[in-house]
Amino acid sequence: MFRPPVNRAMRVLDRSFFKKSVSLAAARVFDIKQISKFRTDLSYDLLKLDRMSAVKTVRDAQGEEGKALLLKPEVKSDDASTWSPKLSELVNASQVAVLPYQLEMDYDYWNYYDIISSILPPEEHDELPVGFSTVGHIVHLNLREQYLPYKHLIAQVLLDKTQRVRTIINKTDDVGSHDAYRTFSYELLAGDPDLNVEIREGNCRFRFDYSKVYWNSRLNTEHERTVNKFKPGEAICDVMAGVGPFAVPAGKKQCWVWANDLNPDSYKSLEEAVRINKVSPFVRPFNLDGHTFICTSAAELLTTTTKVDMTPKPSRLAKSKSATTRPPPIILTAPKTFAHYVLNLPASAITFLPAFIGLYAGHAQLFAPHTDTKLPMIHVHCFSTKSDDNREEERKICREISEQLGYEMSPGDEEREGEVGVWDVRDVAPQKRMFCASFRLPGEVAFRETLG
């Protein structure tokens, strides 16, 4: 009764087509001060429809304006047998009158799903394109082939029905299929061609051109989960940092972050994120090849001394006191070794692991048992197949890690040497899943002497 009219032949959106008039009954309330009370008293009789207020303005035969409560379709204005006892009581007490009412519905009322399901063929309804990514003012679609004939219509309805969205694009190839920067080709389907966005994730802001850098809003939980592993004062090496979704929040918790990305546009956006989030004392951006960065950053950190003065600025009152009463300065010093490495390039990150072989060769004395410092944790994102329990995927991922490191790794506790904790991040396709494999760099790998 309340569904929009159907037009399976529509290929260009015609908003005027979506109109409907529904015959209902309404309870005219004579004393407007009683509207809230009667709304409660007549809750059984009222029309309950999403996004539709039950209170409507009506006019009587003399043209006098008043308020009425819309009643459910089963209630008929000319059949008192359809009225509830409470409605009959109010009518007999001359507090309300049951009148016919024409509910006019149009395109503005129905939502995206309502409109699209009235246009697309019924056989396509099981997988209607309702899942999409929103990045700032951009909706990013990844339409399946059967929906491509409807792509402009789908985009226009989405543009109309999605708040704070100005641009609809459709991905035309896989991420990273035409370059090493994890960008993708796209087509503009509707709206503004501007893809420069500003977004917030957690308490951080990021600005970037979505067509030139990698960003996935569906990874916000993974960003938070990983950063929660970092402790203030630790040094973090973010090898494929993108625009900084791991690096910037880590910097905000006073971790020392060396953040790198090969993409020059990502590097520029990372620099801006560091600036606008005021984490420049803790986050240092780089624009290097990831293999090279893993090795050079570890060596450079060993010889780098970084200090940050975190002493609170004195108040006016404190300034007037003698220097002997002021608190001592708070100076934070960066460690000489990284506690965590993040490799968030799931399509190929595992192939970067050979760079860790001999990473600290000749420096075993810096780590346990000679000191309290542990070898770093490695967090490497990857793709694999999917199953109900992920057991086969865990074994497969560990075999790939073992081959790259030349050291046997097996599923287990990420804190134990030789064991890998595999975290299920998210599904990315019907038979494809993203994982994060975390493990502590084995000493035999870190201290292995290599030729050259």
Short mmCIF file of C-alpha atoms in Angstrom, two decimals:
data_model
loop_
_atom_site.label_atom_id
_atom_site.label_comp_id
_atom_site.label_asym_id
_atom_site.label_seq_id
_atom_site.Cartn_x
_atom_site.Cartn_y
_atom_site.Cartn_z
CA MET A 1 0.00 0.00 0.00
CA PHE A 2 2.78 2.43 0.89
CA ARG A 3 5.39 1.21 -1.59
CA PRO A 4 6.32 3.50 -4.51
CA PRO A 5 4.90 2.86 -7.98
CA VAL A 6 6.92 0.46 -10.17
CA ASN A 7 8.64 1.29 -13.45
CA ARG A 8 11.03 -1.41 -14.68
CA ALA A 9 11.67 0.43 -17.95
CA MET A 10 13.09 3.59 -16.36
CA ARG A 11 16.69 4.35 -17.28
CA VAL A 12 16.74 8.10 -16.66
CA LEU A 13 15.45 9.20 -13.27
CA ASP A 14 11.99 10.77 -13.44
CA ARG A 15 11.19 11.99 -9.92
CA SER A 16 7.68 13.08 -10.92
CA PHE A 17 6.75 9.45 -11.61
CA PHE A 18 7.00 8.57 -7.93
CA LYS A 19 3.66 9.76 -6.57
CA LYS A 20 0.95 7.95 -4.71
CA SER A 21 -2.31 8.86 -2.99
CA VAL A 22 -3.45 6.58 -0.17
CA SER A 23 -6.95 6.74 1.31
CA LEU A 24 -6.87 6.67 5.10
CA ALA A 25 -8.83 7.88 8.08
CA ALA A 26 -7.71 10.57 10.52
CA ALA A 27 -8.88 11.53 14.01
CA ARG A 28 -9.47 15.29 14.06
CA VAL A 29 -8.60 16.60 17.54
CA PHE A 30 -10.79 19.51 18.57
CA ASP A 31 -8.62 20.71 21.45
CA ILE A 32 -5.07 20.98 20.09
CA LYS A 33 -3.70 20.96 23.65
CA GLN A 34 -4.82 17.33 23.89
CA ILE A 35 -2.88 16.15 20.84
CA SER A 36 -0.02 14.56 22.81
CA LYS A 37 -2.36 12.82 25.24
CA PHE A 38 -4.59 11.45 22.49
CA ARG A 39 -1.56 10.32 20.54
CA THR A 40 -0.72 8.09 23.50
CA ASP A 41 -4.31 7.03 24.13
CA LEU A 42 -4.80 6.04 20.49
CA SER A 43 -1.45 4.35 19.97
CA TYR A 44 -3.22 1.13 18.90
CA ASP A 45 -5.11 2.96 16.14
CA LEU A 46 -2.35 5.18 14.81
CA LEU A 47 -0.55 4.79 11.49
CA LYS A 48 2.99 3.63 12.18
CA LEU A 49 5.13 4.35 9.13
CA ASP A 50 8.85 5.04 9.02
CA ARG A 51 9.73 8.69 8.42
CA MET A 52 6.05 9.67 8.52
CA SER A 53 4.61 11.78 11.34
CA ALA A 54 1.20 10.66 12.55
CA VAL A 55 0.23 14.30 13.20
CA LYS A 56 -1.13 16.14 10.17
CA THR A 57 -2.74 19.50 9.48
CA VAL A 58 -6.33 19.23 8.18
CA ARG A 59 -9.17 21.57 7.23
CA ASP A 60 -12.84 21.03 8.01
CA ALA A 61 -15.76 21.70 5.67
CA GLN A 62 -15.67 25.40 6.59
CA GLY A 63 -11.96 25.59 5.74
CA GLU A 64 -10.88 25.92 9.36
CA GLU A 65 -7.41 24.53 10.02
CA GLY A 66 -6.73 21.99 12.76
CA LYS A 67 -4.68 18.95 13.73
CA ALA A 68 -5.47 15.30 13.19
CA LEU A 69 -3.89 11.94 13.94
CA LEU A 70 -3.43 9.56 10.99
CA LEU A 71 -5.02 6.17 11.60
CA LYS A 72 -3.89 2.76 10.33
CA PRO A 73 -5.47 1.45 7.10
CA GLU A 74 -7.74 -0.96 8.95
CA VAL A 75 -9.58 1.95 10.56
CA LYS A 76 -12.37 3.27 8.29
CA SER A 77 -13.93 6.68 8.74
CA ASP A 78 -17.40 5.40 7.77
CA ASP A 79 -17.33 2.12 9.72
CA ALA A 80 -17.39 2.48 13.50
CA SER A 81 -16.94 -1.28 13.86
CA THR A 82 -13.27 -0.78 12.84
CA TRP A 83 -12.66 1.70 15.66
CA SER A 84 -11.03 0.69 18.93
CA PRO A 85 -13.01 1.19 22.16
CA LYS A 86 -10.84 4.19 23.05
CA LEU A 87 -11.39 5.85 19.67
CA SER A 88 -15.14 5.27 19.96
CA GLU A 89 -15.07 6.74 23.46
CA LEU A 90 -13.34 9.91 22.29
CA VAL A 91 -15.72 10.28 19.33
CA ASN A 92 -18.78 9.85 21.59
CA ALA A 93 -17.33 12.47 23.95
CA SER A 94 -16.99 14.87 20.98
CA GLN A 95 -13.26 15.17 21.61
CA VAL A 96 -12.28 13.82 18.19
CA ALA A 97 -13.99 13.17 14.87
CA VAL A 98 -13.00 10.45 12.42
CA LEU A 99 -12.65 11.89 8.91
CA PRO A 100 -11.40 10.59 5.55
CA TYR A 101 -7.86 11.66 4.71
CA GLN A 102 -5.81 11.42 1.49
CA LEU A 103 -2.14 10.81 2.25
CA GLU A 104 -0.06 12.18 -0.61
CA MET A 105 3.33 10.48 -1.03
CA ASP A 106 6.07 11.49 -3.48
CA TYR A 107 9.73 10.93 -4.37
CA ASP A 108 10.95 12.91 -1.37
CA TYR A 109 9.32 10.46 1.05
CA TRP A 110 10.78 7.15 -0.17
CA ASN A 111 14.36 6.17 0.57
CA TYR A 112 17.06 4.87 -1.77
CA TYR A 113 16.11 1.22 -1.32
CA ASP A 114 12.43 1.92 -1.97
CA ILE A 115 13.11 3.76 -5.23
CA ILE A 116 15.76 1.41 -6.60
CA SER A 117 13.74 -1.73 -5.85
CA SER A 118 10.81 -0.26 -7.79
CA ILE A 119 13.03 0.20 -10.88
CA LEU A 120 15.44 -2.74 -11.01
CA PRO A 121 14.16 -6.15 -12.14
CA PRO A 122 12.88 -8.39 -9.32
CA GLU A 123 15.50 -11.05 -10.08
CA GLU A 124 18.21 -8.51 -9.10
CA HIS A 125 16.68 -7.64 -5.73
CA ASP A 126 18.61 -10.23 -3.72
CA GLU A 127 21.84 -8.27 -4.20
CA LEU A 128 20.71 -4.69 -4.70
CA PRO A 129 23.67 -2.25 -4.60
CA VAL A 130 23.13 -0.97 -1.08
CA GLY A 131 26.67 -1.42 0.29
CA PHE A 132 29.07 1.39 -0.53
CA SER A 133 31.94 3.34 0.96
CA THR A 134 31.57 6.98 1.95
CA VAL A 135 34.73 9.10 2.02
CA GLY A 136 33.97 12.68 3.03
CA HIS A 137 31.42 13.95 0.50
CA ILE A 138 32.09 11.03 -1.90
CA VAL A 139 30.13 7.80 -2.28
CA HIS A 140 32.37 5.15 -3.82
CA LEU A 141 30.52 2.34 -5.61
CA ASN A 142 31.88 -0.96 -6.88
CA LEU A 143 28.95 -2.02 -9.06
CA ARG A 144 28.62 -5.54 -10.33
CA GLU A 145 28.23 -6.06 -14.03
CA GLN A 146 24.47 -6.66 -13.96
CA TYR A 147 23.90 -3.20 -12.46
CA LEU A 148 26.04 -1.24 -14.93
CA PRO A 149 23.08 -0.46 -17.27
CA TYR A 150 21.47 1.29 -14.29
CA LYS A 151 24.62 2.97 -12.97
CA HIS A 152 23.66 6.61 -13.63
CA LEU A 153 20.16 6.08 -12.28
CA ILE A 154 21.51 4.36 -9.14
CA ALA A 155 24.00 7.19 -8.64
CA GLN A 156 21.40 9.94 -9.00
CA VAL A 157 19.06 8.32 -6.48
CA LEU A 158 21.97 7.87 -4.08
CA LEU A 159 22.93 11.50 -4.52
CA ASP A 160 19.36 12.55 -3.72
CA LYS A 161 18.95 10.25 -0.75
CA THR A 162 22.33 10.32 1.04
CA GLN A 163 22.98 13.23 3.39
CA ARG A 164 26.12 15.36 3.03
CA VAL A 165 27.12 13.61 -0.22
CA ARG A 166 28.01 15.61 -3.34
CA THR A 167 29.82 13.08 -5.53
CA ILE A 168 29.10 9.52 -6.71
CA ILE A 169 31.89 7.52 -8.38
CA ASN A 170 32.18 3.91 -9.54
CA LYS A 171 35.42 1.94 -9.42
CA THR A 172 36.39 0.59 -12.84
CA ASP A 173 39.37 -1.58 -11.85
CA ASP A 174 40.92 -3.21 -8.80
CA VAL A 175 42.89 -1.13 -6.29
CA GLY A 176 46.53 -0.94 -7.35
CA SER A 177 46.00 -2.77 -10.64
CA HIS A 178 47.45 0.08 -12.74
CA ASP A 179 50.14 1.46 -10.40
CA ALA A 180 52.04 0.76 -7.19
CA TYR A 181 50.24 3.45 -5.22
CA ARG A 182 47.02 1.53 -4.42
CA THR A 183 44.92 4.05 -6.36
CA PHE A 184 42.17 3.00 -8.79
CA SER A 185 40.49 4.15 -11.97
CA TYR A 186 36.97 5.46 -11.58
CA GLU A 187 34.12 7.07 -13.46
CA LEU A 188 32.06 9.99 -12.20
CA LEU A 189 28.40 8.95 -12.20
CA ALA A 190 26.71 11.94 -10.59
CA GLY A 191 27.43 15.20 -8.80
CA ASP A 192 30.52 17.31 -8.22
CA PRO A 193 33.79 16.10 -9.86
CA ASP A 194 35.84 17.46 -6.92
CA LEU A 195 37.50 14.54 -5.08
CA ASN A 196 39.40 16.61 -2.52
CA VAL A 197 38.03 15.57 0.85
CA GLU A 198 38.49 16.26 4.53
CA ILE A 199 37.52 13.48 6.89
CA ARG A 200 37.73 12.65 10.57
CA GLU A 201 38.67 9.30 12.01
CA GLY A 202 38.68 9.13 15.76
CA ASN A 203 40.14 12.42 16.95
CA CYS A 204 42.26 12.93 13.82
CA ARG A 205 41.70 14.93 10.62
CA PHE A 206 42.91 14.02 7.16
CA ARG A 207 42.81 15.96 3.87
CA PHE A 208 43.58 14.37 0.53
CA ASP A 209 42.61 13.94 -3.11
CA TYR A 210 40.80 10.60 -3.11
CA SER A 211 41.74 9.96 -6.73
CA LYS A 212 45.47 10.09 -5.93
CA VAL A 213 45.87 8.26 -2.60
CA TYR A 214 44.65 5.11 -0.86
CA TRP A 215 41.96 5.39 1.81
CA ASN A 216 39.47 2.83 3.08
CA SER A 217 36.93 4.02 5.65
CA ARG A 218 36.03 0.40 6.44
CA LEU A 219 39.46 -0.06 8.05
CA ASN A 220 38.82 2.41 10.88
CA THR A 221 38.37 -0.44 13.38
CA GLU A 222 41.63 -2.03 12.22
CA HIS A 223 43.44 1.30 12.55
CA GLU A 224 42.19 1.63 16.13
CA ARG A 225 42.93 -2.02 17.02
CA THR A 226 46.52 -1.77 15.82
CA VAL A 227 47.26 1.62 17.41
CA ASN A 228 45.93 0.29 20.71
CA LYS A 229 48.85 -2.13 20.72
CA PHE A 230 51.32 0.77 20.86
CA LYS A 231 52.47 2.16 24.19
CA PRO A 232 53.35 5.84 24.71
CA GLY A 233 57.08 6.36 24.28
CA GLU A 234 57.56 3.44 21.88
CA ALA A 235 59.05 3.92 18.42
CA ILE A 236 56.83 2.78 15.53
CA CYS A 237 57.88 2.19 11.92
CA ASP A 238 54.91 2.54 9.55
CA VAL A 239 56.29 1.25 6.25
CA MET A 240 53.25 1.86 4.00
CA ALA A 241 51.71 4.73 5.94
CA GLY A 242 49.40 6.20 3.29
CA VAL A 243 48.00 9.49 4.56
CA GLY A 244 48.62 8.45 8.18
CA PRO A 245 45.66 6.50 9.68
CA PHE A 246 48.06 4.52 11.89
CA ALA A 247 50.83 7.11 12.24
CA VAL A 248 48.83 10.19 13.24
CA PRO A 249 46.78 8.61 16.09
CA ALA A 250 49.96 6.90 17.31
CA GLY A 251 51.67 10.29 17.37
CA LYS A 252 48.77 11.67 19.40
CA LYS A 253 49.47 9.10 22.10
CA GLN A 254 53.12 10.24 22.13
CA CYS A 255 54.62 7.36 20.20
CA TRP A 256 57.63 8.17 18.04
CA VAL A 257 56.55 7.32 14.51
CA TRP A 258 58.61 7.10 11.35
CA ALA A 259 55.94 7.02 8.64
CA ASN A 260 56.73 6.25 5.01
CA ASP A 261 54.85 6.00 1.73
CA LEU A 262 56.11 5.54 -1.81
CA ASN A 263 53.29 7.64 -3.31
CA PRO A 264 54.33 11.33 -3.48
CA ASP A 265 50.69 12.44 -3.12
CA SER A 266 50.23 10.29 -0.03
CA TYR A 267 53.45 11.72 1.37
CA LYS A 268 52.19 15.29 0.87
CA SER A 269 48.85 14.45 2.53
CA LEU A 270 50.71 12.72 5.36
CA GLU A 271 52.79 15.84 5.90
CA GLU A 272 49.61 17.92 6.07
CA ALA A 273 47.97 15.46 8.48
CA VAL A 274 51.01 15.70 10.76
CA ARG A 275 50.73 19.50 10.68
CA ILE A 276 46.97 19.92 11.19
CA ASN A 277 46.89 17.29 13.94
CA LYS A 278 49.87 18.91 15.67
CA VAL A 279 51.94 15.74 15.99
CA SER A 280 55.10 16.96 14.24
CA PRO A 281 57.25 16.46 17.38
CA PHE A 282 56.43 12.73 17.22
CA VAL A 283 55.69 11.81 13.58
CA ARG A 284 58.37 12.03 10.90
CA PRO A 285 57.20 11.48 7.26
CA PHE A 286 59.29 9.81 4.54
CA ASN A 287 58.82 9.20 0.80
CA LEU A 288 60.91 6.08 0.08
CA ASP A 289 60.65 2.55 -1.25
CA GLY A 290 59.36 0.31 1.53
CA HIS A 291 62.08 -2.36 1.24
CA THR A 292 64.76 0.29 1.56
CA PHE A 293 62.93 2.11 4.35
CA ILE A 294 62.76 -0.97 6.59
CA CYS A 295 66.54 -1.29 6.58
CA THR A 296 67.61 2.35 6.56
CA SER A 297 65.15 3.48 9.23
CA ALA A 298 66.36 0.87 11.72
CA ALA A 299 69.99 1.85 11.13
CA GLU A 300 69.27 5.57 11.25
CA LEU A 301 67.23 5.37 14.45
CA LEU A 302 70.19 3.70 16.17
CA THR A 303 72.25 6.85 15.64
CA THR A 304 69.48 9.45 16.04
CA THR A 305 68.78 11.30 19.26
CA THR A 306 65.36 12.93 19.41
CA LYS A 307 64.06 14.83 22.40
CA VAL A 308 60.81 16.73 22.95
CA ASP A 309 60.23 19.21 25.74
CA MET A 310 56.75 18.46 27.14
CA THR A 311 57.02 20.81 30.12
CA PRO A 312 53.67 22.61 30.51
CA LYS A 313 53.84 26.32 29.85
CA PRO A 314 53.66 28.20 33.14
CA SER A 315 50.59 30.24 33.95
CA ARG A 316 50.84 33.95 34.67
CA LEU A 317 50.79 33.19 38.37
CA ALA A 318 53.58 30.63 38.01
CA LYS A 319 55.68 33.08 36.04
CA SER A 320 55.60 35.48 38.96
CA LYS A 321 57.03 32.83 41.34
CA SER A 322 60.70 32.15 41.75
CA ALA A 323 62.35 29.56 39.54
CA THR A 324 62.92 27.26 42.53
CA THR A 325 59.17 26.68 42.96
CA ARG A 326 58.53 25.68 39.36
CA PRO A 327 58.27 21.98 38.44
CA PRO A 328 61.27 20.36 36.75
CA PRO A 329 61.21 20.18 32.93
CA ILE A 330 59.64 17.13 31.27
CA ILE A 331 61.89 15.92 28.46
CA LEU A 332 60.88 12.87 26.39
CA THR A 333 63.61 10.97 24.57
CA ALA A 334 62.96 8.62 21.67
CA PRO A 335 64.25 5.03 21.95
CA LYS A 336 66.96 3.71 19.65
CA THR A 337 64.99 0.73 18.32
CA PHE A 338 61.51 0.25 16.93
CA ALA A 339 58.95 -1.61 19.02
CA HIS A 340 56.51 -2.18 16.13
CA TYR A 341 56.56 -2.32 12.34
CA VAL A 342 53.29 -1.90 10.42
CA LEU A 343 53.09 -3.18 6.83
CA ASN A 344 49.62 -2.33 5.55
CA LEU A 345 49.86 -3.33 1.90
CA PRO A 346 47.80 -6.52 1.89
CA ALA A 347 48.36 -7.43 -1.75
CA SER A 348 52.14 -7.71 -1.34
CA ALA A 349 53.28 -6.78 2.20
CA ILE A 350 54.48 -10.32 2.98
CA THR A 351 57.03 -10.02 0.15
CA PHE A 352 58.69 -7.16 2.08
CA LEU A 353 59.61 -9.47 4.97
CA PRO A 354 63.08 -10.43 3.61
CA ALA A 355 64.11 -6.84 4.45
CA PHE A 356 63.99 -7.88 8.14
CA ILE A 357 66.66 -10.54 7.68
CA GLY A 358 69.78 -9.23 9.42
CA LEU A 359 67.96 -6.03 10.44
CA TYR A 360 69.92 -5.86 13.71
CA ALA A 361 72.94 -7.97 12.76
CA GLY A 362 75.81 -7.07 15.09
CA HIS A 363 73.46 -5.40 17.59
CA ALA A 364 72.20 -8.37 19.61
CA GLN A 365 73.51 -6.65 22.77
CA LEU A 366 70.73 -4.05 22.46
CA PHE A 367 68.01 -6.63 23.09
CA ALA A 368 66.96 -9.23 25.65
CA PRO A 369 68.51 -11.01 27.42
CA HIS A 370 71.22 -8.33 27.47
CA THR A 371 68.67 -5.56 28.10
CA ASP A 372 64.94 -5.25 28.81
CA THR A 373 64.27 -4.31 25.18
CA LYS A 374 62.45 -6.91 23.08
CA LEU A 375 62.82 -7.35 19.35
CA PRO A 376 60.06 -5.54 17.43
CA MET A 377 56.59 -6.82 16.68
CA ILE A 378 55.76 -7.08 12.98
CA HIS A 379 52.18 -6.45 11.87
CA VAL A 380 51.80 -7.46 8.24
CA HIS A 381 48.46 -7.24 6.43
CA CYS A 382 47.62 -9.77 3.73
CA PHE A 383 44.83 -11.32 1.70
CA SER A 384 43.84 -14.96 1.75
CA THR A 385 40.87 -17.21 1.13
CA LYS A 386 38.05 -17.52 3.66
CA SER A 387 36.61 -20.38 5.65
CA ASP A 388 34.40 -20.79 8.70
CA ASP A 389 37.26 -21.06 11.21
CA ASN A 390 40.23 -19.56 9.25
CA ARG A 391 42.46 -22.45 10.34
CA GLU A 392 43.67 -23.31 6.84
CA GLU A 393 44.22 -19.62 6.11
CA GLU A 394 46.33 -19.25 9.26
CA ARG A 395 48.54 -22.15 8.20
CA LYS A 396 48.81 -20.80 4.66
CA ILE A 397 49.80 -17.32 5.87
CA CYS A 398 52.41 -18.79 8.22
CA ARG A 399 53.90 -20.85 5.38
CA GLU A 400 54.22 -17.69 3.28
CA ILE A 401 55.88 -15.81 6.17
CA SER A 402 58.25 -18.73 6.78
CA GLU A 403 59.32 -18.77 3.13
CA GLN A 404 60.05 -15.04 3.16
CA LEU A 405 62.00 -15.09 6.44
CA GLY A 406 63.78 -18.41 5.94
CA TYR A 407 62.57 -19.38 9.41
CA GLU A 408 59.77 -21.70 10.46
CA MET A 409 56.70 -19.83 11.77
CA SER A 410 53.44 -21.42 12.94
CA PRO A 411 50.04 -20.20 14.18
CA GLY A 412 49.92 -19.37 17.86
CA ASP A 413 50.74 -16.65 20.37
CA GLU A 414 52.25 -13.59 18.66
CA GLU A 415 54.43 -12.92 21.71
CA ARG A 416 56.18 -16.31 21.47
CA GLU A 417 59.15 -16.51 19.14
CA GLY A 418 58.30 -18.52 16.06
CA GLU A 419 54.54 -18.11 16.47
CA VAL A 420 52.12 -15.86 14.59
CA GLY A 421 48.80 -14.40 15.72
CA VAL A 422 46.45 -14.06 12.73
CA TRP A 423 43.64 -11.54 13.04
CA ASP A 424 40.59 -11.61 10.76
CA VAL A 425 40.25 -7.98 9.62
CA ARG A 426 37.36 -8.04 7.14
CA ASP A 427 35.83 -9.72 4.11
CA VAL A 428 36.76 -8.00 0.85
CA ALA A 429 35.04 -10.35 -1.63
CA PRO A 430 32.89 -13.51 -1.54
CA GLN A 431 35.98 -15.75 -1.38
CA LYS A 432 38.59 -13.26 -0.18
CA ARG A 433 39.42 -12.02 3.32
CA MET A 434 41.92 -9.53 4.73
CA PHE A 435 44.07 -10.60 7.68
CA CYS A 436 46.73 -9.08 9.91
CA ALA A 437 49.55 -11.44 10.88
CA SER A 438 51.43 -10.27 13.99
CA PHE A 439 54.62 -11.82 15.32
CA ARG A 440 57.74 -10.89 17.22
CA LEU A 441 60.76 -10.77 14.93
CA PRO A 442 62.77 -13.93 15.71
CA GLY A 443 66.33 -13.37 16.92
CA GLU A 444 67.70 -15.85 14.38
CA VAL A 445 66.23 -13.64 11.63
CA ALA A 446 67.08 -10.24 13.13
CA PHE A 447 70.71 -11.07 13.92
CA ARG A 448 71.43 -13.25 10.88
CA GLU A 449 74.60 -12.19 9.11
CA THR A 450 74.00 -11.61 5.40
CA LEU A 451 76.37 -11.24 2.48
CA GLY A 452 76.75 -7.68 1.16
#
